[in-house]
Tab-separated table of C-alpha atoms in Angstrom:
chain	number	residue	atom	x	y	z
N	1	UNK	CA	0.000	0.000	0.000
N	2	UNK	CA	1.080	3.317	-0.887
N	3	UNK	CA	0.698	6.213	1.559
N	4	UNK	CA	-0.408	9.803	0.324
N	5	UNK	CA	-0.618	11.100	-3.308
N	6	UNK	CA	2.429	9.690	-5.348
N	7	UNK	CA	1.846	11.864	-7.780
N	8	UNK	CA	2.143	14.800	-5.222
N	9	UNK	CA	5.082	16.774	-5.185
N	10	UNK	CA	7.882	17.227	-7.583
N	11	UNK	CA	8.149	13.597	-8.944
N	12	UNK	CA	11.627	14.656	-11.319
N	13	UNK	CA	13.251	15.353	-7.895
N	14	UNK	CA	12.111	13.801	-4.756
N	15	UNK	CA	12.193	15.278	-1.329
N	16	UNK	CA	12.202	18.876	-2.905
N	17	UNK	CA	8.138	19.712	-2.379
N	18	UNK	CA	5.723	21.221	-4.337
N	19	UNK	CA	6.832	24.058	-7.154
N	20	UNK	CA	5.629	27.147	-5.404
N	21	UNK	CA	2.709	28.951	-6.806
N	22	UNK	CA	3.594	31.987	-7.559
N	23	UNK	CA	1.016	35.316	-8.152
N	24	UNK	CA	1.942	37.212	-11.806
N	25	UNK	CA	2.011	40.340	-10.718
N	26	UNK	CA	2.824	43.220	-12.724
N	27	UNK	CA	7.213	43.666	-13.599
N	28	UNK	CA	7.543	40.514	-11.664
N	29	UNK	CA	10.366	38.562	-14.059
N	30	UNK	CA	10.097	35.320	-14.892
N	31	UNK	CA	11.073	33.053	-17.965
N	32	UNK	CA	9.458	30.776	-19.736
N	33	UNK	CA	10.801	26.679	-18.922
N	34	UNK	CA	10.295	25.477	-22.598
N	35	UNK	CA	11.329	28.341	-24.720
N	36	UNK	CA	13.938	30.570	-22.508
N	37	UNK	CA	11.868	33.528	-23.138
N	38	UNK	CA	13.097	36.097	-19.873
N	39	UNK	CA	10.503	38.972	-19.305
N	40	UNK	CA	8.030	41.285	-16.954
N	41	UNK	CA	4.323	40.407	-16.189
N	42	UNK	CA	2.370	43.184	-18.040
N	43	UNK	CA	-0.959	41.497	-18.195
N	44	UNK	CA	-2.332	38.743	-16.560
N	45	UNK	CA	-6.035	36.799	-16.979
N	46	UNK	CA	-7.753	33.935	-16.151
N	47	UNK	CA	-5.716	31.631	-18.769
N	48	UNK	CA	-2.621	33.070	-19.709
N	49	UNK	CA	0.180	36.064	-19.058
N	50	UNK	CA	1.948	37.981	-21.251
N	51	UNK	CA	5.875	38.724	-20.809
N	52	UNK	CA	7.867	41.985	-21.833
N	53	UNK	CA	11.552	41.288	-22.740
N	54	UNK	CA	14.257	44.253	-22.360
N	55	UNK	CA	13.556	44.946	-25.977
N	56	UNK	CA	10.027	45.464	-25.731
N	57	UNK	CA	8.838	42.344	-27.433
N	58	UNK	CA	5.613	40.794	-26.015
N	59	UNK	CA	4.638	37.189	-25.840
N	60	UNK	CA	1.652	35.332	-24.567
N	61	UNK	CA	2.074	32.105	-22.578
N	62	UNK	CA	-0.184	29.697	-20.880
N	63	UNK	CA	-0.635	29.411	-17.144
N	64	UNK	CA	0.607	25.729	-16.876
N	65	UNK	CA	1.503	24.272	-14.438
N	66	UNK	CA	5.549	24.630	-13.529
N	67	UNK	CA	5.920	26.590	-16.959
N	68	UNK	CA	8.488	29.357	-15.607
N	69	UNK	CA	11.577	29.650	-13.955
N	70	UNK	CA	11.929	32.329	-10.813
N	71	UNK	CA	15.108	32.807	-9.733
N	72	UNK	CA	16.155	29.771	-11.783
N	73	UNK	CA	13.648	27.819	-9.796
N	74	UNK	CA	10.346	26.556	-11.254
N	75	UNK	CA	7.140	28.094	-10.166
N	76	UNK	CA	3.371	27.548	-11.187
N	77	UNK	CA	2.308	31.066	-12.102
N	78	UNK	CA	-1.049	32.250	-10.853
N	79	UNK	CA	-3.800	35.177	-11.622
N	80	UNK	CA	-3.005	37.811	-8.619
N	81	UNK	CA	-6.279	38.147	-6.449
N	82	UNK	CA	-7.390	41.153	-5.821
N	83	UNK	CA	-6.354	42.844	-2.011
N	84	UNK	CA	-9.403	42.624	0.271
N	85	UNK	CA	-11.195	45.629	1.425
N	86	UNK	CA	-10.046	47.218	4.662
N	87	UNK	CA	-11.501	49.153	7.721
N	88	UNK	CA	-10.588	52.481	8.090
N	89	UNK	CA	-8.930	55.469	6.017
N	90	UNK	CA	-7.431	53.948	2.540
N	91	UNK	CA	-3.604	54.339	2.718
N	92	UNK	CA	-1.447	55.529	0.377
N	93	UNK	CA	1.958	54.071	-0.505
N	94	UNK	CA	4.227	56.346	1.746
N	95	UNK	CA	1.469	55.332	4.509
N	96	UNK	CA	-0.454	58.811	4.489
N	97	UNK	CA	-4.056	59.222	4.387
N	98	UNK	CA	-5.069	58.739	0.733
N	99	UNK	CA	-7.271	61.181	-0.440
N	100	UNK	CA	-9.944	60.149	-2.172
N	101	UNK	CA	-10.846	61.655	-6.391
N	102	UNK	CA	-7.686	63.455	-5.855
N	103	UNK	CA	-7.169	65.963	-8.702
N	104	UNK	CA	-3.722	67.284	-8.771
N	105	UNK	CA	-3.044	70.169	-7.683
N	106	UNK	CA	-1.045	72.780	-9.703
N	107	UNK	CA	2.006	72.368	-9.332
N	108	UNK	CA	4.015	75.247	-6.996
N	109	UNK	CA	7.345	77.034	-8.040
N	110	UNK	CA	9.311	74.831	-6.213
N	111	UNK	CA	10.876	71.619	-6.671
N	112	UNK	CA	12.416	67.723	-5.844
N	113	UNK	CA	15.569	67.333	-8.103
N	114	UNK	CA	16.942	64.039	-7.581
N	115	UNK	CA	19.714	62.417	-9.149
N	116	UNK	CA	18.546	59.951	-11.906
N	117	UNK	CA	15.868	58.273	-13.881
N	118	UNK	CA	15.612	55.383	-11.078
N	119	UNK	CA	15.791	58.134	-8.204
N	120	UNK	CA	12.414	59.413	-9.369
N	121	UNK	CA	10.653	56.065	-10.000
N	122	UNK	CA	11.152	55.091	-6.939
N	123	UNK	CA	10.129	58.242	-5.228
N	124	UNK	CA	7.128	58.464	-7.440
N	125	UNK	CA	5.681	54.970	-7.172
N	126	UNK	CA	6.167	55.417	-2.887
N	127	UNK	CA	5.039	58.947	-2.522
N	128	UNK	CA	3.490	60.122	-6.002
N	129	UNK	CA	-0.243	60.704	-4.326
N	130	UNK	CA	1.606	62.887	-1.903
N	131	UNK	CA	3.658	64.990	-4.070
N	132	UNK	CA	-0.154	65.103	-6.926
N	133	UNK	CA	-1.790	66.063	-3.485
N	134	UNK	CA	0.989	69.099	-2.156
N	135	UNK	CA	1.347	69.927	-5.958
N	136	UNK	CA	5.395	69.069	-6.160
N	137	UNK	CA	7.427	68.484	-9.314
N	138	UNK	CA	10.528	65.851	-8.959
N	139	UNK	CA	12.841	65.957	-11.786
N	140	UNK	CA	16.364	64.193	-12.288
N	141	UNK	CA	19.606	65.421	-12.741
N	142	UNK	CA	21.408	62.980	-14.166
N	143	UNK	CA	24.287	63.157	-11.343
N	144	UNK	CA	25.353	66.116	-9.378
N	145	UNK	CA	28.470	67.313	-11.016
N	146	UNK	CA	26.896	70.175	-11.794
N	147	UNK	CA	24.297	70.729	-9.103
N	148	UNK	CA	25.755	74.464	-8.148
N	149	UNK	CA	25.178	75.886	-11.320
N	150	UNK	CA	21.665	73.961	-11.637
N	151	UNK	CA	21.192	75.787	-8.176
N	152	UNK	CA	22.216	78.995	-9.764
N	153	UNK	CA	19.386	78.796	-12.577
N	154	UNK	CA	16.558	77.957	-10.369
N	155	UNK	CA	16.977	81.249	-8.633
N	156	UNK	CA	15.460	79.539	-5.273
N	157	UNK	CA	13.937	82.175	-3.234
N	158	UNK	CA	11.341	82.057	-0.929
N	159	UNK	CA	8.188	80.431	-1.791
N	160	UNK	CA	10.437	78.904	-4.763
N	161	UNK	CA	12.213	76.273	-3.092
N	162	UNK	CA	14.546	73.876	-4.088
N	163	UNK	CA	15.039	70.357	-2.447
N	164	UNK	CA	17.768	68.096	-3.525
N	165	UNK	CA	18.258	64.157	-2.785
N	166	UNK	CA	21.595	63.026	-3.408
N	167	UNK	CA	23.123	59.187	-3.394
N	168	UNK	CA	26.243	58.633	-1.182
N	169	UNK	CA	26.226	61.090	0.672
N	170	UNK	CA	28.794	60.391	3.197
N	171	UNK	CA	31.395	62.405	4.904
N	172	UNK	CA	34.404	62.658	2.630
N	173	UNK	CA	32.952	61.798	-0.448
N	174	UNK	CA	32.100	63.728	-3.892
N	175	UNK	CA	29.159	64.310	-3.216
N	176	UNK	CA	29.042	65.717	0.495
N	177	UNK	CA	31.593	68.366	-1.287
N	178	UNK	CA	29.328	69.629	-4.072
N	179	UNK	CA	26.833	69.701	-1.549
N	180	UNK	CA	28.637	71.899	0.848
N	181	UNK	CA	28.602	74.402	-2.307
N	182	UNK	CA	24.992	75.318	-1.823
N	183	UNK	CA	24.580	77.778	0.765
N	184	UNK	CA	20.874	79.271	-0.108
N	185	UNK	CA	18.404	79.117	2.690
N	186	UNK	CA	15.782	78.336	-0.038
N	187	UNK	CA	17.699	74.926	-1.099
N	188	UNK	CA	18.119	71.452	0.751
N	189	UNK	CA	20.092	69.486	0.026
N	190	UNK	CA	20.109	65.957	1.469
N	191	UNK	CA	20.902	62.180	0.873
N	192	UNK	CA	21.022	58.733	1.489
N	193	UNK	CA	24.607	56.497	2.344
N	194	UNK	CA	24.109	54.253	-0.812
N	195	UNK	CA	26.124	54.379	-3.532
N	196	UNK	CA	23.024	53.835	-5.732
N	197	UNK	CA	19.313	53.983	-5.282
N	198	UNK	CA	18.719	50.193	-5.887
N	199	UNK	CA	20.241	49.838	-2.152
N	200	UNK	CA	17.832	51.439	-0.635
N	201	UNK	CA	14.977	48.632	-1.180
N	202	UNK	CA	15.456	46.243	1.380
N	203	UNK	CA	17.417	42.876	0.442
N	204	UNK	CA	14.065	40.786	1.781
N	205	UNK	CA	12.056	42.434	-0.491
N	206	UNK	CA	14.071	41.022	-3.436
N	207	UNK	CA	14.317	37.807	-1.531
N	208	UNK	CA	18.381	38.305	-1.327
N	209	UNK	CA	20.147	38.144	2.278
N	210	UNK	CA	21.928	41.694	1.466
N	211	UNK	CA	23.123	43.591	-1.522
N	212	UNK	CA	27.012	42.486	-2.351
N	213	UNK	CA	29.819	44.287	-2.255
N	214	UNK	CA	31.101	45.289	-5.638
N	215	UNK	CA	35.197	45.778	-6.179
N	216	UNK	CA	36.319	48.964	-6.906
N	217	UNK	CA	37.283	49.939	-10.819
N	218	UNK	CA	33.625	47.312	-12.033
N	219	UNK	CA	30.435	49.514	-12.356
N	220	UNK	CA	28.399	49.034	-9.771
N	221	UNK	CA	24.507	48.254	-11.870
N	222	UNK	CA	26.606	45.317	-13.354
N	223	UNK	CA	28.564	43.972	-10.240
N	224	UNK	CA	25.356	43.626	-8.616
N	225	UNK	CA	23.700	41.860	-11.390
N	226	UNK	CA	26.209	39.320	-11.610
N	227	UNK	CA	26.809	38.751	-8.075
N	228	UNK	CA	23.340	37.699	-7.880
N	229	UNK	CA	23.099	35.788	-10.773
N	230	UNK	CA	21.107	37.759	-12.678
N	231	UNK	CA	20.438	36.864	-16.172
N	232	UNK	CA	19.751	40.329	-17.147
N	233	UNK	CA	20.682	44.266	-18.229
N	234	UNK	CA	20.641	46.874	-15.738
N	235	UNK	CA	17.220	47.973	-17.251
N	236	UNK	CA	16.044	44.646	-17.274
N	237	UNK	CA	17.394	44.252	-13.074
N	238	UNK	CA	15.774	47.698	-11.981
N	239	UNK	CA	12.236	46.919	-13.234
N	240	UNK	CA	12.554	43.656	-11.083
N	241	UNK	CA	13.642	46.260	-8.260
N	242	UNK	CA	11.082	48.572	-8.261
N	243	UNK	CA	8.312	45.960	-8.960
N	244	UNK	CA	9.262	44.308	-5.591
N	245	UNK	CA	8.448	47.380	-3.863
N	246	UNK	CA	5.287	48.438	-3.255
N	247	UNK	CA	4.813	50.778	-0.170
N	248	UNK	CA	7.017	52.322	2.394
N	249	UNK	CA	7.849	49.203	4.301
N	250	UNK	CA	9.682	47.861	1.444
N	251	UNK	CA	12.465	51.158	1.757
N	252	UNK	CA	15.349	51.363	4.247
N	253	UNK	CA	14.433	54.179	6.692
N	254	UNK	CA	18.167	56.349	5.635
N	255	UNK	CA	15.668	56.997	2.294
N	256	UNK	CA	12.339	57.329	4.008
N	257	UNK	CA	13.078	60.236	6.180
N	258	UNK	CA	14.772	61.979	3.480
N	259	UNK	CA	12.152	62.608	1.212
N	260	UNK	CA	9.771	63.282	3.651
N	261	UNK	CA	12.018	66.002	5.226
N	262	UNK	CA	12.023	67.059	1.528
N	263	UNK	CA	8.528	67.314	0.758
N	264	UNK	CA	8.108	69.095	4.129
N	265	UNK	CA	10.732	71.846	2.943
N	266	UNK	CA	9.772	72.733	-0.658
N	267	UNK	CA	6.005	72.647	0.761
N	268	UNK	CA	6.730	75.025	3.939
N	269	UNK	CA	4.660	78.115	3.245
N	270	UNK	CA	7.343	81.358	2.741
């Protein structure tokens, strides 16, 4: 007599369990077992899912059982069910008080510069209602080489302010010097210690124990990719990132009070 299911289980590898069901959400990145095709979840139905590649291709694929790999690890794919309603005040991603058929308000003179492309994504997916709600710009500077003279246009004055988020900024470092440059009353500049914005999602999030350390003279995007194991471009690796994260919990607290001390600042009335 057999006990249990023998069909239960991995039967290709036994004593490893069940593949994991896993729901599609949106930018999660998985590829497909039979074909190799790597990609983000941009839709999702009853039946199937369709994948985005780093080229922008699109292609549709069953929801089999065991039909992607996660991680390099097989998964059964699943329609994401929709979050239950909840008691109380609806939240929004930075944990504030959402406010309900929000129209944005025009936006004021001043501004959030941050530093790049993946700077404002983040801060825009985490605290977007807020800045739609206060009526706040954020715009990226593509580094800070050059953040005096960017200073120097904006003309900050009162009731035009000027809040700046800066990566690495550490005592000693490149950045901490440019910074010291601004002296206006009407700009802030502050930062975070990472060395890039990616380290300021929490490793759980992304299911890794921490973010490696990357030897000095490799670029950091690609260190990290490939001390993970990560089949993929820097493009590719930050649209697994940010669609990980999903509210404020996700983000270290060295980021969290930064931008709120930001939004507080360009927001202060003159």
């Amino acid at each position: 007599m057999y006990e249990g299911d023998v069909l239960a289980g991995n039967w290709r590898r036994p004593g490893k369990g069940k593949i994991p069901k896993v729901p599609a959400e949106p930018d999660l990145v998985v590829e497909d077992a039979d074909s190799g095709f790597c990609g983000a979840v941009v839709a999702c139905d009853k039946e199937a899912v369709t994948l985005e590649d780093r080229f922008g291709k699109r292609r549709l694929f069953p929801l089999a059982p065991a039909a992607f790999l996660l991680d390099g690890k097989p998964v059964t794919l699943v329609r994401p069910t929709a979050a239950p309603a909840s008691a109380g005040p609806r939240r929004s991603a930075s944990g504030s008080i959402a406010v309900e058929g929000l129209r944005a308000r025009v936006a004021r003179q001043s501004r959030i510069y941050v530093e790049g492309v993946h700077d404002a994504a983040l801060v825009e997916k985490i605290w977007g209602h807020d800045l739609r709600v206060e009526g706040v710009v954020v715009e990226y500077l593509e580094g800070v080489d050059d953040l005096p003279a960017i200073v120097a246009e904006f003309a900050p004055e009162p009731g035009r302010r000027l809040g700046v988020l800066v990566d690495h900024l550490v005592p000693g470092s490149k950045e901490s010097r440019i910074a010291a440059e601004i002296t206006s009353p009407d700009v802030l500049v502050v930062g975070h210690p990472y060395i890039d914005i990616w380290q300021a999602v929490k490793p759980s999030v992304l299911r890794i124990p921490a973010w490696p350390d990357v030897p000095r003279g490799v670029p950091w995007k690609e260190g990290v990719i490939a001390a993970l194991g990560w089949r993929m471009e820097p493009a590719q690796a930050w649209r697994r990132i940010l669609g990980a994260v999903s509210t404020y919990t996700d983000l270290e607290p060295e980021l969290l009070g930064r931008v709120e001390e930001l939004i507080d600042f360009v927001t202060e009335a003159p």
